[in-house]
PDB file of C-alpha atoms in Angstrom:
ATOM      1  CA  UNK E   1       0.000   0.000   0.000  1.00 60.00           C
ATOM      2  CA  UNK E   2       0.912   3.308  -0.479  1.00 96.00           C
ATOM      3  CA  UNK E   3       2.537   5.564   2.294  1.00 98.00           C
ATOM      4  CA  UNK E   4       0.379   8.248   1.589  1.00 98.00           C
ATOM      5  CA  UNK E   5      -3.216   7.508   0.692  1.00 98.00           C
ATOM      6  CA  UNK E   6      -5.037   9.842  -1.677  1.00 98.00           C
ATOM      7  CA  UNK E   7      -9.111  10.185  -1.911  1.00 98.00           C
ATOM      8  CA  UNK E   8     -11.461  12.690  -3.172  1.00 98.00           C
ATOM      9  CA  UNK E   9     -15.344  12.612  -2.570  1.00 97.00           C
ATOM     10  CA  UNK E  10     -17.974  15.123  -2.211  1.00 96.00           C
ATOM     11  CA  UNK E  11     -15.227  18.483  -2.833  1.00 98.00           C
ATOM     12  CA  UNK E  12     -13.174  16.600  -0.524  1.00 98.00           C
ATOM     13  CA  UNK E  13      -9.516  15.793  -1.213  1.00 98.00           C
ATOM     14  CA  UNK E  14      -7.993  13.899   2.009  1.00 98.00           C
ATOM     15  CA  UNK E  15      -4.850  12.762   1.897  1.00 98.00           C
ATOM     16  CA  UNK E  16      -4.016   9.958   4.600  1.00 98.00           C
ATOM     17  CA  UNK E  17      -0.069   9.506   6.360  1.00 98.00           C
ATOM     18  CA  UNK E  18       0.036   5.446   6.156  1.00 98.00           C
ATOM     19  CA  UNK E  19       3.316   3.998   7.347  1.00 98.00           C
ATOM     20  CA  UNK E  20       2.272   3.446  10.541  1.00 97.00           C
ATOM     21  CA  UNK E  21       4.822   0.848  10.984  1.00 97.00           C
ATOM     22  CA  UNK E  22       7.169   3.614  11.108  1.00 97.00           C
ATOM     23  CA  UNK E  23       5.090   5.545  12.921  1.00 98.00           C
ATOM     24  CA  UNK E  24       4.492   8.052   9.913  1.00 98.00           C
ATOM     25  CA  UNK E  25       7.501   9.357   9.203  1.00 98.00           C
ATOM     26  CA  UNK E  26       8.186  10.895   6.168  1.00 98.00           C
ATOM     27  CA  UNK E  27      10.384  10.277   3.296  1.00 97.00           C
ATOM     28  CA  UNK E  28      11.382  12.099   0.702  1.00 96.00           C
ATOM     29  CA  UNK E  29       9.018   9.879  -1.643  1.00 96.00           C
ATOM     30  CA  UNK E  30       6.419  11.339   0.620  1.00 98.00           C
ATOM     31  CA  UNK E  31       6.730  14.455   0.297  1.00 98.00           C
ATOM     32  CA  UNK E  32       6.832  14.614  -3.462  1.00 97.00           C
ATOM     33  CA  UNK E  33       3.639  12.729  -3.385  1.00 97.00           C
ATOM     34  CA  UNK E  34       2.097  14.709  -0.720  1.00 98.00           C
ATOM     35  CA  UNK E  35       3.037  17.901  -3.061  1.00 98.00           C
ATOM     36  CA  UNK E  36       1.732  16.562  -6.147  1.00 98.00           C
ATOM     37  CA  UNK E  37      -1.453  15.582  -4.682  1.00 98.00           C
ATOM     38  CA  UNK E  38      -1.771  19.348  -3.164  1.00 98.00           C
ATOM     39  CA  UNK E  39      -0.823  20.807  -6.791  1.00 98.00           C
ATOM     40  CA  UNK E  40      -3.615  18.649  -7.931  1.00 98.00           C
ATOM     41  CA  UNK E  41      -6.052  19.309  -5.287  1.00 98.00           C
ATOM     42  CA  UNK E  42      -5.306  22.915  -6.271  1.00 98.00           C
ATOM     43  CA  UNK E  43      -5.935  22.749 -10.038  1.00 98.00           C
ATOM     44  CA  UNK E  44      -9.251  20.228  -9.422  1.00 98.00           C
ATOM     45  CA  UNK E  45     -12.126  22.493  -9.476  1.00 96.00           C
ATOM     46  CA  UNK E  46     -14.234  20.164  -8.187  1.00 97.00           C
ATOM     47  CA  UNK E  47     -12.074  20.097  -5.096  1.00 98.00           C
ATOM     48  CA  UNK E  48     -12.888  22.584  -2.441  1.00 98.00           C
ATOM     49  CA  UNK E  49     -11.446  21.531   0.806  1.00 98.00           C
ATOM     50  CA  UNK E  50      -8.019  19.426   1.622  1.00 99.00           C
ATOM     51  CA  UNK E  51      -7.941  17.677   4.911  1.00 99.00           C
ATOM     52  CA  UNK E  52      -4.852  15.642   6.056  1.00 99.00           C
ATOM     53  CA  UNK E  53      -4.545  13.070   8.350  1.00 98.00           C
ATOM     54  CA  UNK E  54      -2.862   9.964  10.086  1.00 98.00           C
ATOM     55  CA  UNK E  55      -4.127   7.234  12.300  1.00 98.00           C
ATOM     56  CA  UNK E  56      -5.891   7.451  15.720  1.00 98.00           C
ATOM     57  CA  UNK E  57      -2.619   6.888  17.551  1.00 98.00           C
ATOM     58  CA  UNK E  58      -0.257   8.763  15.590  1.00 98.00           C
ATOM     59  CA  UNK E  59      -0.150  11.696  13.320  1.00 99.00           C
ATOM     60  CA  UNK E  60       3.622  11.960  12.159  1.00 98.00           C
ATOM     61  CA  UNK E  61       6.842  11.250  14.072  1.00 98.00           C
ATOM     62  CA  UNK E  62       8.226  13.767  11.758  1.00 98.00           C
ATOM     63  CA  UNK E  63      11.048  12.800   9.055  1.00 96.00           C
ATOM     64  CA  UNK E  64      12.360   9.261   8.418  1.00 96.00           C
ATOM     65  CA  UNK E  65      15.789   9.927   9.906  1.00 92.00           C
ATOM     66  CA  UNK E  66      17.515   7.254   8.170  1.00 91.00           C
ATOM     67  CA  UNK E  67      15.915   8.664   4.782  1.00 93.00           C
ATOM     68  CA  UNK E  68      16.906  11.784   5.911  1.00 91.00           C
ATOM     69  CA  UNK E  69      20.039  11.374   6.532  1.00 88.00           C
ATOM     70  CA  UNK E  70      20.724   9.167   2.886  1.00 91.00           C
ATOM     71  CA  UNK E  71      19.015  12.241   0.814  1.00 91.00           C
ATOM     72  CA  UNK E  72      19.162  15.639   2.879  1.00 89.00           C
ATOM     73  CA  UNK E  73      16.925  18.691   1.395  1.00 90.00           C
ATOM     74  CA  UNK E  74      20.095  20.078   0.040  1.00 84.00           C
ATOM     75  CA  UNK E  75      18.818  22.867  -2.381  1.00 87.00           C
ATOM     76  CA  UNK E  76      15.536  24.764  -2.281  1.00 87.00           C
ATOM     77  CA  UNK E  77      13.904  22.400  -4.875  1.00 91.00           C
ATOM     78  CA  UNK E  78      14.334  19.206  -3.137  1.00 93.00           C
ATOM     79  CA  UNK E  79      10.900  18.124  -2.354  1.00 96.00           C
ATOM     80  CA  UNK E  80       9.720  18.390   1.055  1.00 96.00           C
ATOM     81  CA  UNK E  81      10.493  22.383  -0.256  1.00 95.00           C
ATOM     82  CA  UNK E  82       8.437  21.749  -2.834  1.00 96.00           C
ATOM     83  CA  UNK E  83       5.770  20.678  -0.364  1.00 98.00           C
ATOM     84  CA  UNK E  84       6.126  23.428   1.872  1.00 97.00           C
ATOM     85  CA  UNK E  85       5.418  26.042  -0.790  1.00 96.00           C
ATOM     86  CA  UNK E  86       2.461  23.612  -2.053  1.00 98.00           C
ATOM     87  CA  UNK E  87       0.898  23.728   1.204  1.00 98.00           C
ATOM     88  CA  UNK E  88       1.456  27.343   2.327  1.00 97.00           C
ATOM     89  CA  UNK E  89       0.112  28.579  -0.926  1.00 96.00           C
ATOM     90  CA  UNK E  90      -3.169  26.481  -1.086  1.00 98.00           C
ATOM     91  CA  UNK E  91      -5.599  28.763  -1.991  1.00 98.00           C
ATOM     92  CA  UNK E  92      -8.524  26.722  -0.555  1.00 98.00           C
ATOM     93  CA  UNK E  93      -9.535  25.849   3.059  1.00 98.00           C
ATOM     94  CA  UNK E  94      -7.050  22.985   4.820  1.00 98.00           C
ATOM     95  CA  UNK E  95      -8.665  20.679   7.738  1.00 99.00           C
ATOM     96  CA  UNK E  96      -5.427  18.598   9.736  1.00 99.00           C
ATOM     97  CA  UNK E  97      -6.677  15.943  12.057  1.00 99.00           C
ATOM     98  CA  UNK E  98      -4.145  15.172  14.303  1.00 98.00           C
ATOM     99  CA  UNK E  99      -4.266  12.280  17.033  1.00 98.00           C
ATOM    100  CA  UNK E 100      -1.254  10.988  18.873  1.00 98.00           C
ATOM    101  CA  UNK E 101       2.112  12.764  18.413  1.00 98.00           C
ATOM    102  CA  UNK E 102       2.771  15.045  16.025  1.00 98.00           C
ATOM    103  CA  UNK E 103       6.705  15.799  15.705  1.00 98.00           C
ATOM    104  CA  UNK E 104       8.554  18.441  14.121  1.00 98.00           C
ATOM    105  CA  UNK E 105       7.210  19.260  10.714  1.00 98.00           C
ATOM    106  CA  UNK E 106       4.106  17.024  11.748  1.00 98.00           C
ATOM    107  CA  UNK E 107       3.472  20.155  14.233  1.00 98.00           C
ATOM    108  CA  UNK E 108       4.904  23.032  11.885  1.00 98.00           C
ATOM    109  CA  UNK E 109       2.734  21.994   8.848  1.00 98.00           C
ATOM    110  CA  UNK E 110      -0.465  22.771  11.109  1.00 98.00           C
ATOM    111  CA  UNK E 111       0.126  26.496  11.047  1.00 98.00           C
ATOM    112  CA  UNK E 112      -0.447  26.348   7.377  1.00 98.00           C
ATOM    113  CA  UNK E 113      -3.736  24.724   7.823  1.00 98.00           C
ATOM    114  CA  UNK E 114      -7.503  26.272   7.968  1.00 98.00           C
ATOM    115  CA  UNK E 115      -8.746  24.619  10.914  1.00 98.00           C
ATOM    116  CA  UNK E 116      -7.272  21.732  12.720  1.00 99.00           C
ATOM    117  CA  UNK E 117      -9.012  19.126  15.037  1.00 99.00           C
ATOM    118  CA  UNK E 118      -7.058  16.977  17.952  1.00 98.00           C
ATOM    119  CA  UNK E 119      -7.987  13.591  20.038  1.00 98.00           C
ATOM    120  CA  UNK E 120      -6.874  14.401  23.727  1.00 98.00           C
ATOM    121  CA  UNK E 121      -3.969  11.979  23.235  1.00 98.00           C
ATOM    122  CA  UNK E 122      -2.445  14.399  20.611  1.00 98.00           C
ATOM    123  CA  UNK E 123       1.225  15.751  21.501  1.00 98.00           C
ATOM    124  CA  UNK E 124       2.720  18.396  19.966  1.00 98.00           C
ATOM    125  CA  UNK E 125       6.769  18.672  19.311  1.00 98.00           C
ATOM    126  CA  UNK E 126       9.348  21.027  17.422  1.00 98.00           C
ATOM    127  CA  UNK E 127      12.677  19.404  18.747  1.00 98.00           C
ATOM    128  CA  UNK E 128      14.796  21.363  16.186  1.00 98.00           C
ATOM    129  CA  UNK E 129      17.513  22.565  18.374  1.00 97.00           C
ATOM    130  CA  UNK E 130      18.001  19.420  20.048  1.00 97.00           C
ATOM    131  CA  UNK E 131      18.845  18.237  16.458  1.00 96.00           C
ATOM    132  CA  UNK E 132      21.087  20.991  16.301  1.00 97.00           C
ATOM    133  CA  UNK E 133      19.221  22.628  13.654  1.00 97.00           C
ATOM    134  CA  UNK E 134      16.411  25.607  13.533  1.00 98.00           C
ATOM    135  CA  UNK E 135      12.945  26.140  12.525  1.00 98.00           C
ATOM    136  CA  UNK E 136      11.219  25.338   9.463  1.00 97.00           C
ATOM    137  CA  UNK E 137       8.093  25.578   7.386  1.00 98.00           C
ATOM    138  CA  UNK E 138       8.389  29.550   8.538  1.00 98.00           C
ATOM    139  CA  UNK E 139       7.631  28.718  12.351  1.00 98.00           C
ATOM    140  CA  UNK E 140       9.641  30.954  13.637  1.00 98.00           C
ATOM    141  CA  UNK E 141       7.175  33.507  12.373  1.00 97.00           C
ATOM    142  CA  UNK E 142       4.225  31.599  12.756  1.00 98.00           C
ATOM    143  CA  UNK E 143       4.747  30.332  16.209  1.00 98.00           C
ATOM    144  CA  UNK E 144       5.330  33.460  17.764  1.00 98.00           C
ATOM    145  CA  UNK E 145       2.424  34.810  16.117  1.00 97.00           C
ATOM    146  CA  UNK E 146       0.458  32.606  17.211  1.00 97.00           C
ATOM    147  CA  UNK E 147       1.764  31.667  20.591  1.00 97.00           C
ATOM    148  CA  UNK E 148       3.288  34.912  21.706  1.00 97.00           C
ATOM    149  CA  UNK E 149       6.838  35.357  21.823  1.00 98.00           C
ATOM    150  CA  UNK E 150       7.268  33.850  25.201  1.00 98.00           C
ATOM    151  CA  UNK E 151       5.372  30.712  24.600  1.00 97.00           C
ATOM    152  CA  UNK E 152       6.884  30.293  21.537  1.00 98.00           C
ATOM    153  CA  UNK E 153      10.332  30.260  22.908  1.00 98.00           C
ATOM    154  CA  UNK E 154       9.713  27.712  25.005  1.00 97.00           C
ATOM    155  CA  UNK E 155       8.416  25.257  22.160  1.00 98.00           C
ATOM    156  CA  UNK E 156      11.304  25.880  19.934  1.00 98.00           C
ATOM    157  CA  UNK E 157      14.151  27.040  22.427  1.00 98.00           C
ATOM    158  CA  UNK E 158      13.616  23.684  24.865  1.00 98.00           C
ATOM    159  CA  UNK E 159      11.813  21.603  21.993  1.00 97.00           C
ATOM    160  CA  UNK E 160       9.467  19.840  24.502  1.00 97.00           C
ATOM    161  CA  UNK E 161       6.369  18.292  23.556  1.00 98.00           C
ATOM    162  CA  UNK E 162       3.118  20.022  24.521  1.00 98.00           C
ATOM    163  CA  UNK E 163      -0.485  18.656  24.556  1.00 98.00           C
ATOM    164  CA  UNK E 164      -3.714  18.750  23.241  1.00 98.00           C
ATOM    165  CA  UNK E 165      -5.078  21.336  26.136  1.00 97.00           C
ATOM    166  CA  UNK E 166      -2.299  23.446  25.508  1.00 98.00           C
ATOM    167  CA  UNK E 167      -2.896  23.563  21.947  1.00 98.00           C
ATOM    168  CA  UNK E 168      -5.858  24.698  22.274  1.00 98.00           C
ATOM    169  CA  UNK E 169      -5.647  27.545  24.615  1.00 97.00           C
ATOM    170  CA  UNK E 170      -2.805  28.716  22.423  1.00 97.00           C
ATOM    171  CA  UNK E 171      -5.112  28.566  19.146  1.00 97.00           C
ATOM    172  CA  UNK E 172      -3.251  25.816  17.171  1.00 98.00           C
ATOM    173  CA  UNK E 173      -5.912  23.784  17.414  1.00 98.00           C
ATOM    174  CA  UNK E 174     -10.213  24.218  17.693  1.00 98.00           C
ATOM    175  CA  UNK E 175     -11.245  21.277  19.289  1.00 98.00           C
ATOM    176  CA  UNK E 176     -10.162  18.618  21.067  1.00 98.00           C
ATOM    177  CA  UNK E 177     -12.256  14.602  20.706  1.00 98.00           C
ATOM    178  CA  UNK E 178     -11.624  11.264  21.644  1.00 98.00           C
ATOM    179  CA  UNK E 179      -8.726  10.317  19.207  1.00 98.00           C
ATOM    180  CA  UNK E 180     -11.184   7.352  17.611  1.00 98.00           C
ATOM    181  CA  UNK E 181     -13.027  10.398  16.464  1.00 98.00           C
ATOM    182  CA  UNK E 182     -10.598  12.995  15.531  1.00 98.00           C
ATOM    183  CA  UNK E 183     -11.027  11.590  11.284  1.00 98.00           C
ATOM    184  CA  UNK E 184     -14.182  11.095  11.287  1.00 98.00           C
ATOM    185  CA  UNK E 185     -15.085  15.278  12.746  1.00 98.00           C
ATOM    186  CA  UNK E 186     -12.723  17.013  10.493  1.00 98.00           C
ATOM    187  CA  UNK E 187     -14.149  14.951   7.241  1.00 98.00           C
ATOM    188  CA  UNK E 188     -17.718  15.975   8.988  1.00 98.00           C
ATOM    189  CA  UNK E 189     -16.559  19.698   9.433  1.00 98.00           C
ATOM    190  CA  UNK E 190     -14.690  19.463   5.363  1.00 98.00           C
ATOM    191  CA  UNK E 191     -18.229  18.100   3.654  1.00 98.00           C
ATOM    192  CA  UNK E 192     -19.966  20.902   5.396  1.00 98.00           C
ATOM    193  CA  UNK E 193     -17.089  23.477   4.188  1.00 98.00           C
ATOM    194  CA  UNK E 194     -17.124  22.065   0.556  1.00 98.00           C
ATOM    195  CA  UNK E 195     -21.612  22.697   0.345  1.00 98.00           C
ATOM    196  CA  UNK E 196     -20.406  26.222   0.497  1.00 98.00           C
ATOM    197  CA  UNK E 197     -19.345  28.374  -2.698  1.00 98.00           C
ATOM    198  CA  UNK E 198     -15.572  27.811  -3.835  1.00 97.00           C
ATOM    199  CA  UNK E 199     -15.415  31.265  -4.694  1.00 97.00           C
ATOM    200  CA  UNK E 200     -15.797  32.573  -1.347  1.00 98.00           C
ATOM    201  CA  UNK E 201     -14.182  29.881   0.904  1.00 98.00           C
ATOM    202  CA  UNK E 202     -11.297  31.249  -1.453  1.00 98.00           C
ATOM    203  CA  UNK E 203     -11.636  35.004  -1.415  1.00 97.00           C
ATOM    204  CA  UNK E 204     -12.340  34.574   2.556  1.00 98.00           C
ATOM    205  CA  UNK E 205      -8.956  32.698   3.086  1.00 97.00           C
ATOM    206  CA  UNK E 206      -6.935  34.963   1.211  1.00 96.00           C
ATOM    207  CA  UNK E 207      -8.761  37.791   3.106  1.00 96.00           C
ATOM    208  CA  UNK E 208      -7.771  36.803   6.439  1.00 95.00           C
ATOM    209  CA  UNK E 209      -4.067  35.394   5.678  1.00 93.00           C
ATOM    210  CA  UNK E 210      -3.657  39.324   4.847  1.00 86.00           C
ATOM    211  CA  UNK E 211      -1.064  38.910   2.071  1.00 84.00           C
ATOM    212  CA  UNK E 212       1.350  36.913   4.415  1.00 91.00           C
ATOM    213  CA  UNK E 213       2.018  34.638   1.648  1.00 88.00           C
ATOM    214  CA  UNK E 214       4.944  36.659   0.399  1.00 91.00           C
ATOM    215  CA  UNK E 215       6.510  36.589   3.880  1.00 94.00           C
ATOM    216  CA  UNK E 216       6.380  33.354   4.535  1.00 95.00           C
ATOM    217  CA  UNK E 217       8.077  32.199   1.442  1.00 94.00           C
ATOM    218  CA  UNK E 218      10.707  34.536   2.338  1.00 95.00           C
ATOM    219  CA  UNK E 219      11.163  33.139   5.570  1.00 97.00           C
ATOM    220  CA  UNK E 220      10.759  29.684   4.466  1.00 96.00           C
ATOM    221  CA  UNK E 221      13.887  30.287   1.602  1.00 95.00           C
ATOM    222  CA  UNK E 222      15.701  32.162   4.956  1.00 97.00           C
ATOM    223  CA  UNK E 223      14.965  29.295   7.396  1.00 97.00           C
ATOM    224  CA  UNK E 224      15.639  26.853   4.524  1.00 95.00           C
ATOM    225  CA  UNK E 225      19.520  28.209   4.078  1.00 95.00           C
ATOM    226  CA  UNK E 226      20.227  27.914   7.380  1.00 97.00           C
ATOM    227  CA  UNK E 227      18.636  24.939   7.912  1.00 95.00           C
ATOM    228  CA  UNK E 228      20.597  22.903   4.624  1.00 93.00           C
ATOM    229  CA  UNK E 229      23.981  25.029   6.470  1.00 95.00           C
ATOM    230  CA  UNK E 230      23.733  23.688   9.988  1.00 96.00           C
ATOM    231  CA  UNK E 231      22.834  20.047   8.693  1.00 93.00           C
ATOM    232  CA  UNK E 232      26.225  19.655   7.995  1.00 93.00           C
ATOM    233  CA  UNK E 233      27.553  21.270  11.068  1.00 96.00           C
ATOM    234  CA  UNK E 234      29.153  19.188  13.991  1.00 97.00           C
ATOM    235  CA  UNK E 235      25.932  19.962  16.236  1.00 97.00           C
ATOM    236  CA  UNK E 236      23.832  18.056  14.047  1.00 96.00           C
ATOM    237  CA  UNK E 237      26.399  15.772  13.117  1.00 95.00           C
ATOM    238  CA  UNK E 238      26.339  14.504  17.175  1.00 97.00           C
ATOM    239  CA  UNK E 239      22.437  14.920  17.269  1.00 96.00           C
ATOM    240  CA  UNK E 240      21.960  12.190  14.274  1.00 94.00           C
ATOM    241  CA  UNK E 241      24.955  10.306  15.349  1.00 94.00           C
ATOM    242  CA  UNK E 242      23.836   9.973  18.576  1.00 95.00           C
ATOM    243  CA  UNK E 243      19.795   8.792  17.318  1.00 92.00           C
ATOM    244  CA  UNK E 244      21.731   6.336  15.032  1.00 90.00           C
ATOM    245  CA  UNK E 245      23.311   5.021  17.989  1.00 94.00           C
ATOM    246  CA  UNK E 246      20.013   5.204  20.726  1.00 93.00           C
ATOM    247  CA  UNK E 247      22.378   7.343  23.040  1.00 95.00           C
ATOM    248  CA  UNK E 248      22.510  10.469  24.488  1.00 95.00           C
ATOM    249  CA  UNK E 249      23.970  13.583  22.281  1.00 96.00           C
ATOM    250  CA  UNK E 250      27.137  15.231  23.664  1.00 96.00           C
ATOM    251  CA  UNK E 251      26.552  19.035  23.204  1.00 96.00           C
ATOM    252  CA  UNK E 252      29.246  20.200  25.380  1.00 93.00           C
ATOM    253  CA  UNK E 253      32.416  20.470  23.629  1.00 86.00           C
ATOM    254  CA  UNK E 254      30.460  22.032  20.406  1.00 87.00           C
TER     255      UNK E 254
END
């Protein structure tokens, strides 16, 4: 079966995380076809919503390190880039349902989406700096934004996880369910987007995002340099080393 599931029904386009045997971490191969399918999503006129989702106990564990590590993003066209932009440009509404953690770009993709629904066993993680790398997917204007500076600094300066409560006092996420029914509301809540008129789920987004969209890609391309730079700095080097090895990372004499 395919890693990443695609259906359309009713102006619906979901598209599913399925390697759950890897706890949905994404590959490069993943991204491309998560990209694609948005591009296409985004071209389908019959399409009016995009929701995307994983399974009841897990949303993403983030990026398949080993994948990762064999094919780094190294220039700006390397495809989870290329789903980034995708994403962040989608003109129409976006409905995430997220149950289970939801790690690194798992969490950072959310602040690109419309609405976004949790089950109370949802946990929410951007462990970039104990990677030895920084924010991507323009989080560290997003975040703050949406968090305040404060609360944002402690997501991304200690990288701990935070939960579905949190989340939604902070706004990243409008409601909390039992994770057995996290799909099943946000496909509810995307059929009863998609009876409305394309035209203005599509004028009201772009309304409210306030022209952003030319920020963020700037950020993105800023956070992306630095990002491809420290990847090959000794920080990281330890961070990955030490995963590889299932020990602790040795920070002190960097």
């Amino acid at each position: 079966m395919s890693d990443i599931l695609t259906h359309f029904d009713a102006g619906v386009t979901t598209l599913t995380l399925n390697r759950l045997d890897k706890k949905n971490s994404i590959t490069s191969d993943m991204y491309a076809a998560m990209a694609k399918a948005i591009d296409e999503a985004q071209a389908n006129s019959a399409c009016r919503v995009l929701v995307i989702q994983g399974h009841e106990s897990i949303f993403s564990a983030g990026n398949d390190i080993g994948d990762f590590l064999n094919k780094p993003p190294s220039t700006a066209e390397s495809p989870v880039f290329h789903f980034m932009r995708a994403l962040s440009t989608f003109e129409k509404p976006v409905i995430a349902a997220v149950a289970g953690p939801a790690v690194g770009i798992g969490t950072t993709l959310l602040f690109h989406c419309d609405l976004v629904y949790a089950g109370d066993n949802a946990a929410f993680s951007m462990p970039f700096v104990n990677l030895g790398l920084c924010p991507e997917f323009a989080s560290s204007i997003l975040a703050p934004q949406m968090f305040g500076y404060h609360r944002a600094a402690e997501a991304l300066l200690l990288g701990e996880a935070f939960f579905a409560e949190a989340a939604l006092e902070i706004g990243l996420v409008n409601r909390v369910v039992p994770p057995t029914e996290v799909n099943g509301y946000a496909q509810a809540q995307a059929k009863k987007m998609a009876a409305k008129p394309l035209s203005s789920l599509v004028e009201t987004k772009r309304l409210m995002k306030g022209g952003q969209n030319k920020a963020l890609i700037e950020r993105m391309g800023e956070e992306g340099q630095s990002f491809r730079r420290m990847l090959t700095e000794p920080a990281a080097r330890e961070a990955f080393g030490a995963f590889m090895e299932k020990r602790k990372p040795d920070f002190t004499k960097i």
